[in-house]
Every structure is written in C-alpha cells, then in structure tokens.
Amino acid sequence: MKKIIIILSTFLIITLLFTGSCYARAGGGSGSGSSGGGGSSSSGGNSYHDHYYGRRGRSNPIEAIVMTVVVVSGIYGLNASQRRRKARLLHQRTKKQLDILDDEDAFWNEERIKKEVKRNYFIIQEAWSKKDLETLKDYLTPQLLDAWQTKMNWYEFQGRRNELTNIKLIKQHVVNVYDSENDDEDYFWVYIEGMMDDLTIDEQNQVIESYDGVFVEYWKFKRLGNRILLDEIRQQDEYEN
C-alpha cells in the first residue's frame, strides 16, 4: 500500500507541475516548459515521498495526497515568486535605459509601450482563436505570420481548432531593448504573465485538451515606424536559460 501511495503522490506532483505544457494559445506554443497553473518547469526535478503513518502504522492515502498537494503548491508559489523577482530585476535595468532613450525618441516611452503591448496582446490572442489572418497581418512580422499560418493549416488538417476565452493579462514588464541607428532594426522583449481558458476541440466538438492556469512567456516586438509587430514568442525556459 505504501508503494502505491508513493507512486500516486509522485504522479500527482508530475501532473500538477507540468499541467499546461500542452497548450495551444497564440502561435500554438512550443510545449517546452511554460509555467502553468500547476507549477513551473524549473521545479521539475523536485520530488516528494510521503512517510506519514497512521495510528496503526499504515499509510493514510487521503492525508498523503493532501500533503502532496500542499508541497506542490509550496513549490509553485516559490517558483512564481522567483520568476516575478527575476522579471522585475530585468525590468529595473531596462527601465533606466528606456528613460535615457525616451529623451531622444518618444517611441521608447515606457507607458506608451505598455499600452500598445496590452492592446496588441488581446487582439493577437483573439485573432489567433478566430484564425483571423487578415487581422494578424497588421500585428505580426511577415516571418511570424507565415509560421502561424502553417500551424493553423496543420490544426485544420488534424480536424482541430483552438478556442481562447476569458483572456487576461496579469503582468507585463519590458525586460530588454535594442536601439539601433536604423529605427527599423529596433526591438524589445516583454515579460508576459497571462491567463485564459485554452481549449483544443476536435471535429466532433469534443474537448481534447484544456488549460486555464497562469502562463509566462516572453514576447519580442519589432519596430515599424511608431508601431510594433510581434516577431517571436519564447517560453519561460527558452528565454531565461
């Protein structure tokens, strides 16, 4: 019985830690370790083995599972705090650079950037969900648009569609900027922490994948005059490692 409890507890930890890695949201994701509502991929190496025994020396399955959930929640809370702290540190350094650049070029005004990023975030997520390539043309670079169109075609070939609802932007921080003498080469990276109901549905209208937790991504925007175009999305471990 004890071995069964250990196996179930370990399975629960793994499930909670990696829930959300098979998401589909804007761009289809990469599935390579976005932080989700169940935990962060950076904590994947942690494990927990229950050694609690009841009054008669037997494992209590309910208490073992409760303890597992408590430990997993603690791991996730710690990782969430660490990732936010890291993003804030990156932003603090970048903010000093933005303040200098803003004096010479209003494009780099941080508040203006944040407003445009927020606006684009919602438009892009909704357009992806609706497979609205005409709208996406105005918000993605040509290279990213081609990549997303290929993913949409692949979903259609598989008889699947991705529906995103209750889209939220929890936090955003500009964490890196590149200012070139040629404005068309300017770009910046933004830490994105969001949440949404992310469903993948088949031809029979059956939900085959779902996710509604918090995720972290890094979005790269390129400058086009005074506008910005999304050029790349990286998952947390892809950007930070």
PDB file of C-alpha atoms in Angstrom, residues 4-204:
ATOM      1  CA  ILE A   4       1.054   2.654  -4.221  1.00  0.00           C
ATOM      2  CA  ILE A   5       0.721   5.887  -2.216  1.00  0.00           C
ATOM      3  CA  ILE A   6       4.242   6.936  -3.179  1.00  0.00           C
ATOM      4  CA  ILE A   7       3.562   6.212  -6.854  1.00  0.00           C
ATOM      5  CA  LEU A   8       0.254   8.098  -6.795  1.00  0.00           C
ATOM      6  CA  SER A   9       1.809  11.034  -4.962  1.00  0.00           C
ATOM      7  CA  THR A  10       4.701  11.227  -7.405  1.00  0.00           C
ATOM      8  CA  PHE A  11       2.300  11.013 -10.350  1.00  0.00           C
ATOM      9  CA  LEU A  12       0.199  13.819  -8.876  1.00  0.00           C
ATOM     10  CA  ILE A  13       3.256  16.022  -8.467  1.00  0.00           C
ATOM     11  CA  ILE A  14       4.349  15.439 -12.051  1.00  0.00           C
ATOM     12  CA  THR A  15       0.833  16.068 -13.331  1.00  0.00           C
ATOM     13  CA  LEU A  16       0.459  19.305 -11.404  1.00  0.00           C
ATOM     14  CA  LEU A  17       3.911  20.576 -12.228  1.00  0.00           C
ATOM     15  CA  PHE A  18       3.571  20.071 -15.939  1.00  0.00           C
ATOM     16  CA  THR A  19      -0.094  20.844 -16.466  1.00  0.00           C
ATOM     17  CA  GLY A  20      -0.291  23.464 -19.173  1.00  0.00           C
ATOM     18  CA  SER A  21       2.718  22.384 -21.197  1.00  0.00           C
ATOM     19  CA  CYS A  22       0.436  21.154 -23.994  1.00  0.00           C
ATOM     20  CA  TYR A  23      -1.294  24.434 -24.600  1.00  0.00           C
ATOM     21  CA  ALA A  24      -2.286  25.889 -27.926  1.00  0.00           C
ATOM     22  CA  ARG A  25      -2.768  29.613 -27.339  1.00  0.00           C
ATOM     23  CA  ALA A  26      -1.477  32.241 -29.767  1.00  0.00           C
ATOM     24  CA  GLY A  27       1.113  30.726 -32.056  1.00  0.00           C
ATOM     25  CA  GLY A  28       0.452  27.210 -30.865  1.00  0.00           C
ATOM     26  CA  GLY A  29       3.135  27.441 -28.193  1.00  0.00           C
ATOM     27  CA  SER A  30       6.161  25.202 -28.111  1.00  0.00           C
ATOM     28  CA  GLY A  31       5.194  22.966 -25.224  1.00  0.00           C
ATOM     29  CA  SER A  32       8.708  23.278 -23.904  1.00  0.00           C
ATOM     30  CA  GLY A  33       8.043  24.449 -20.398  1.00  0.00           C
ATOM     31  CA  SER A  34       5.698  27.364 -19.968  1.00  0.00           C
ATOM     32  CA  SER A  35       4.884  27.968 -16.374  1.00  0.00           C
ATOM     33  CA  GLY A  36       1.327  26.946 -15.721  1.00  0.00           C
ATOM     34  CA  GLY A  37      -1.294  26.991 -13.052  1.00  0.00           C
ATOM     35  CA  GLY A  38       0.029  23.709 -11.714  1.00  0.00           C
ATOM     36  CA  GLY A  39       3.644  24.786 -11.422  1.00  0.00           C
ATOM     37  CA  SER A  40       6.792  25.761 -13.243  1.00  0.00           C
ATOM     38  CA  SER A  41       9.007  23.550 -15.357  1.00  0.00           C
ATOM     39  CA  SER A  42      12.033  24.769 -13.449  1.00  0.00           C
ATOM     40  CA  SER A  43      10.822  22.738 -10.492  1.00  0.00           C
ATOM     41  CA  GLY A  44      10.547  19.518 -12.448  1.00  0.00           C
ATOM     42  CA  GLY A  45      13.473  17.984 -10.604  1.00  0.00           C
ATOM     43  CA  ASN A  46      11.759  18.178  -7.229  1.00  0.00           C
ATOM     44  CA  SER A  47      10.040  15.139  -5.820  1.00  0.00           C
ATOM     45  CA  TYR A  48       8.240  14.252  -2.632  1.00  0.00           C
ATOM     46  CA  HIS A  49       7.903  10.939  -0.865  1.00  0.00           C
ATOM     47  CA  ASP A  50       5.344  10.565   1.878  1.00  0.00           C
ATOM     48  CA  HIS A  51       6.464   8.868   5.086  1.00  0.00           C
ATOM     49  CA  TYR A  52       3.376   9.515   7.187  1.00  0.00           C
ATOM     50  CA  TYR A  53       1.965   6.597   9.098  1.00  0.00           C
ATOM     51  CA  GLY A  54      -1.378   6.404  10.865  1.00  0.00           C
ATOM     52  CA  ARG A  55      -2.012   5.164  14.345  1.00  0.00           C
ATOM     53  CA  ARG A  56      -1.814   1.557  13.240  1.00  0.00           C
ATOM     54  CA  GLY A  57       1.338   2.065  11.221  1.00  0.00           C
ATOM     55  CA  ARG A  58      -0.435   2.209   7.855  1.00  0.00           C
ATOM     56  CA  SER A  59      -0.252   4.910   5.211  1.00  0.00           C
ATOM     57  CA  ASN A  60      -3.256   7.158   5.051  1.00  0.00           C
ATOM     58  CA  PRO A  61      -3.975   7.744   1.326  1.00  0.00           C
ATOM     59  CA  ILE A  62      -6.100  10.864   1.844  1.00  0.00           C
ATOM     60  CA  GLU A  63      -3.545  12.571   4.046  1.00  0.00           C
ATOM     61  CA  ALA A  64      -0.744  11.526   1.703  1.00  0.00           C
ATOM     62  CA  ILE A  65      -2.498  13.159  -1.237  1.00  0.00           C
ATOM     63  CA  VAL A  66      -3.277  16.280   0.810  1.00  0.00           C
ATOM     64  CA  MET A  67       0.370  16.540   1.839  1.00  0.00           C
ATOM     65  CA  THR A  68       1.408  16.131  -1.785  1.00  0.00           C
ATOM     66  CA  VAL A  69      -0.873  18.957  -2.888  1.00  0.00           C
ATOM     67  CA  VAL A  70       0.472  21.185  -0.101  1.00  0.00           C
ATOM     68  CA  VAL A  71       4.078  20.501  -1.133  1.00  0.00           C
ATOM     69  CA  VAL A  72       3.335  21.084  -4.814  1.00  0.00           C
ATOM     70  CA  SER A  73       1.527  24.324  -4.010  1.00  0.00           C
ATOM     71  CA  GLY A  74       4.527  25.470  -1.994  1.00  0.00           C
ATOM     72  CA  ILE A  75       6.896  24.628  -4.843  1.00  0.00           C
ATOM     73  CA  TYR A  76       4.746  26.517  -7.332  1.00  0.00           C
ATOM     74  CA  GLY A  77       4.408  29.525  -5.044  1.00  0.00           C
ATOM     75  CA  LEU A  78       8.170  29.690  -4.587  1.00  0.00           C
ATOM     76  CA  ASN A  79       8.844  29.397  -8.312  1.00  0.00           C
ATOM     77  CA  ALA A  80       6.197  32.009  -9.147  1.00  0.00           C
ATOM     78  CA  SER A  81       7.817  34.394  -6.688  1.00  0.00           C
ATOM     79  CA  GLN A  82      11.283  33.721  -8.126  1.00  0.00           C
ATOM     80  CA  ARG A  83      10.225  34.221 -11.741  1.00  0.00           C
ATOM     81  CA  ARG A  84       8.500  37.504 -10.919  1.00  0.00           C
ATOM     82  CA  ARG A  85      11.518  38.716  -8.992  1.00  0.00           C
ATOM     83  CA  LYS A  86      13.784  37.870 -11.912  1.00  0.00           C
ATOM     84  CA  ALA A  87      11.482  39.729 -14.322  1.00  0.00           C
ATOM     85  CA  ARG A  88      11.422  42.760 -12.016  1.00  0.00           C
ATOM     86  CA  LEU A  89      15.219  42.844 -11.844  1.00  0.00           C
ATOM     87  CA  LEU A  90      15.471  42.658 -15.632  1.00  0.00           C
ATOM     88  CA  HIS A  91      12.879  45.413 -15.897  1.00  0.00           C
ATOM     89  CA  GLN A  92      14.659  47.683 -13.418  1.00  0.00           C
ATOM     90  CA  ARG A  93      17.819  47.598 -15.517  1.00  0.00           C
ATOM     91  CA  THR A  94      15.870  48.107 -18.720  1.00  0.00           C
ATOM     92  CA  LYS A  95      13.830  50.980 -17.284  1.00  0.00           C
ATOM     93  CA  LYS A  96      16.992  53.046 -16.811  1.00  0.00           C
ATOM     94  CA  GLN A  97      17.816  52.504 -20.471  1.00  0.00           C
ATOM     95  CA  LEU A  98      14.264  53.406 -21.521  1.00  0.00           C
ATOM     96  CA  ASP A  99      14.374  56.648 -19.540  1.00  0.00           C
ATOM     97  CA  ILE A 100      17.507  57.686 -21.447  1.00  0.00           C
ATOM     98  CA  LEU A 101      16.166  56.638 -24.845  1.00  0.00           C
ATOM     99  CA  ASP A 102      12.825  58.353 -24.234  1.00  0.00           C
ATOM    100  CA  ASP A 103      14.567  61.734 -24.036  1.00  0.00           C
ATOM    101  CA  GLU A 104      15.711  61.325 -27.631  1.00  0.00           C
ATOM    102  CA  ASP A 105      12.918  59.241 -29.155  1.00  0.00           C
ATOM    103  CA  ALA A 106       9.307  59.222 -27.904  1.00  0.00           C
ATOM    104  CA  PHE A 107       8.873  55.708 -29.284  1.00  0.00           C
ATOM    105  CA  TRP A 108      10.710  54.397 -26.210  1.00  0.00           C
ATOM    106  CA  ASN A 109       8.319  55.950 -23.711  1.00  0.00           C
ATOM    107  CA  GLU A 110       7.585  53.070 -21.353  1.00  0.00           C
ATOM    108  CA  GLU A 111       3.940  53.906 -20.679  1.00  0.00           C
ATOM    109  CA  ARG A 112       3.260  54.202 -24.404  1.00  0.00           C
ATOM    110  CA  ILE A 113       4.916  50.815 -24.998  1.00  0.00           C
ATOM    111  CA  LYS A 114       2.916  49.134 -22.225  1.00  0.00           C
ATOM    112  CA  LYS A 115      -0.386  50.447 -23.591  1.00  0.00           C
ATOM    113  CA  GLU A 116       0.422  49.220 -27.087  1.00  0.00           C
ATOM    114  CA  VAL A 117       1.629  45.831 -25.867  1.00  0.00           C
ATOM    115  CA  LYS A 118      -1.571  45.371 -23.846  1.00  0.00           C
ATOM    116  CA  ARG A 119      -3.733  46.331 -26.806  1.00  0.00           C
ATOM    117  CA  ASN A 120      -1.852  44.038 -29.173  1.00  0.00           C
ATOM    118  CA  TYR A 121      -1.859  41.144 -26.708  1.00  0.00           C
ATOM    119  CA  PHE A 122      -5.660  40.933 -26.639  1.00  0.00           C
ATOM    120  CA  ILE A 123      -6.066  41.497 -30.370  1.00  0.00           C
ATOM    121  CA  ILE A 124      -3.483  38.827 -31.224  1.00  0.00           C
ATOM    122  CA  GLN A 125      -4.919  36.200 -28.862  1.00  0.00           C
ATOM    123  CA  GLU A 126      -8.444  36.754 -30.165  1.00  0.00           C
ATOM    124  CA  ALA A 127      -7.342  36.776 -33.814  1.00  0.00           C
ATOM    125  CA  TRP A 128      -5.434  33.521 -33.312  1.00  0.00           C
ATOM    126  CA  SER A 129      -8.507  31.915 -31.770  1.00  0.00           C
ATOM    127  CA  LYS A 130     -10.659  33.054 -34.713  1.00  0.00           C
ATOM    128  CA  LYS A 131      -7.960  32.103 -37.286  1.00  0.00           C
ATOM    129  CA  ASP A 132      -8.212  35.702 -38.471  1.00  0.00           C
ATOM    130  CA  LEU A 133      -5.117  36.063 -40.637  1.00  0.00           C
ATOM    131  CA  GLU A 134      -6.274  39.400 -42.057  1.00  0.00           C
ATOM    132  CA  THR A 135      -6.122  40.966 -38.607  1.00  0.00           C
ATOM    133  CA  LEU A 136      -2.862  39.216 -37.732  1.00  0.00           C
ATOM    134  CA  LYS A 137      -1.203  40.719 -40.810  1.00  0.00           C
ATOM    135  CA  ASP A 138      -1.293  44.084 -39.040  1.00  0.00           C
ATOM    136  CA  TYR A 139       0.226  42.782 -35.810  1.00  0.00           C
ATOM    137  CA  LEU A 140       2.817  40.151 -36.774  1.00  0.00           C
ATOM    138  CA  THR A 141       6.025  40.326 -38.771  1.00  0.00           C
ATOM    139  CA  PRO A 142       5.788  38.525 -42.141  1.00  0.00           C
ATOM    140  CA  GLN A 143       8.022  35.702 -40.882  1.00  0.00           C
ATOM    141  CA  LEU A 144       5.874  35.047 -37.814  1.00  0.00           C
ATOM    142  CA  LEU A 145       2.675  35.343 -39.843  1.00  0.00           C
ATOM    143  CA  ASP A 146       3.916  32.599 -42.198  1.00  0.00           C
ATOM    144  CA  ALA A 147       4.803  30.359 -39.250  1.00  0.00           C
ATOM    145  CA  TRP A 148       1.402  30.840 -37.626  1.00  0.00           C
ATOM    146  CA  GLN A 149      -0.437  30.233 -40.881  1.00  0.00           C
ATOM    147  CA  THR A 150       1.417  26.928 -41.204  1.00  0.00           C
ATOM    148  CA  LYS A 151       0.337  25.960 -37.675  1.00  0.00           C
ATOM    149  CA  MET A 152      -3.264  26.923 -38.412  1.00  0.00           C
ATOM    150  CA  ASN A 153      -3.197  24.776 -41.549  1.00  0.00           C
ATOM    151  CA  TRP A 154      -1.818  21.869 -39.533  1.00  0.00           C
ATOM    152  CA  TYR A 155      -4.602  22.229 -36.956  1.00  0.00           C
ATOM    153  CA  GLU A 156      -7.160  22.251 -39.747  1.00  0.00           C
ATOM    154  CA  PHE A 157      -5.609  19.138 -41.283  1.00  0.00           C
ATOM    155  CA  GLN A 158      -5.908  17.409 -37.907  1.00  0.00           C
ATOM    156  CA  GLY A 159      -9.518  18.484 -37.583  1.00  0.00           C
ATOM    157  CA  ARG A 160      -8.797  20.599 -34.535  1.00  0.00           C
ATOM    158  CA  ARG A 161      -9.480  24.160 -33.516  1.00  0.00           C
ATOM    159  CA  ASN A 162      -8.224  26.276 -30.643  1.00  0.00           C
ATOM    160  CA  GLU A 163     -10.639  28.428 -28.658  1.00  0.00           C
ATOM    161  CA  LEU A 164      -9.360  31.077 -26.239  1.00  0.00           C
ATOM    162  CA  THR A 165     -11.753  32.816 -23.855  1.00  0.00           C
ATOM    163  CA  ASN A 166     -11.562  34.847 -20.641  1.00  0.00           C
ATOM    164  CA  ILE A 167      -8.224  36.242 -21.814  1.00  0.00           C
ATOM    165  CA  LYS A 168      -6.327  38.164 -19.136  1.00  0.00           C
ATOM    166  CA  LEU A 169      -3.011  39.975 -18.977  1.00  0.00           C
ATOM    167  CA  ILE A 170      -1.797  39.759 -15.389  1.00  0.00           C
ATOM    168  CA  LYS A 171       1.602  41.390 -15.663  1.00  0.00           C
ATOM    169  CA  GLN A 172       3.962  42.764 -18.269  1.00  0.00           C
ATOM    170  CA  HIS A 173       7.496  44.108 -17.957  1.00  0.00           C
ATOM    171  CA  VAL A 174       9.829  45.369 -20.679  1.00  0.00           C
ATOM    172  CA  VAL A 175      12.969  43.350 -19.925  1.00  0.00           C
ATOM    173  CA  ASN A 176      15.282  44.076 -22.853  1.00  0.00           C
ATOM    174  CA  VAL A 177      15.588  46.749 -25.546  1.00  0.00           C
ATOM    175  CA  TYR A 178      17.744  47.170 -28.633  1.00  0.00           C
ATOM    176  CA  ASP A 179      18.001  50.663 -30.106  1.00  0.00           C
ATOM    177  CA  SER A 180      19.702  50.862 -33.495  1.00  0.00           C
ATOM    178  CA  GLU A 181      20.700  53.844 -35.603  1.00  0.00           C
ATOM    179  CA  ASN A 182      18.271  52.356 -38.114  1.00  0.00           C
ATOM    180  CA  ASP A 183      14.849  52.533 -36.448  1.00  0.00           C
ATOM    181  CA  ASP A 184      13.605  49.567 -38.478  1.00  0.00           C
ATOM    182  CA  GLU A 185      16.066  47.357 -36.588  1.00  0.00           C
ATOM    183  CA  ASP A 186      14.810  48.384 -33.135  1.00  0.00           C
ATOM    184  CA  TYR A 187      13.183  45.723 -30.982  1.00  0.00           C
ATOM    185  CA  PHE A 188      12.353  44.893 -27.376  1.00  0.00           C
ATOM    186  CA  TRP A 189      11.342  41.903 -25.238  1.00  0.00           C
ATOM    187  CA  VAL A 190       8.413  41.857 -22.824  1.00  0.00           C
ATOM    188  CA  TYR A 191       7.754  39.505 -19.917  1.00  0.00           C
ATOM    189  CA  ILE A 192       4.140  38.380 -20.285  1.00  0.00           C
ATOM    190  CA  GLU A 193       2.176  36.734 -17.493  1.00  0.00           C
ATOM    191  CA  GLY A 194      -1.324  35.844 -18.526  1.00  0.00           C
ATOM    192  CA  MET A 195      -4.298  33.580 -18.047  1.00  0.00           C
ATOM    193  CA  MET A 196      -7.115  32.295 -20.231  1.00  0.00           C
ATOM    194  CA  ASP A 197      -9.392  29.346 -20.880  1.00  0.00           C
ATOM    195  CA  ASP A 198      -7.478  27.480 -23.591  1.00  0.00           C
ATOM    196  CA  LEU A 199      -9.411  24.671 -25.293  1.00  0.00           C
ATOM    197  CA  THR A 200      -8.437  22.403 -28.173  1.00  0.00           C
ATOM    198  CA  ILE A 201     -11.552  20.939 -29.780  1.00  0.00           C
ATOM    199  CA  ASP A 202     -11.908  18.185 -32.386  1.00  0.00           C
ATOM    200  CA  GLU A 203     -14.343  17.802 -35.292  1.00  0.00           C
ATOM    201  CA  GLN A 204     -16.944  16.209 -33.005  1.00  0.00           C
TER     202      GLN A 204
END
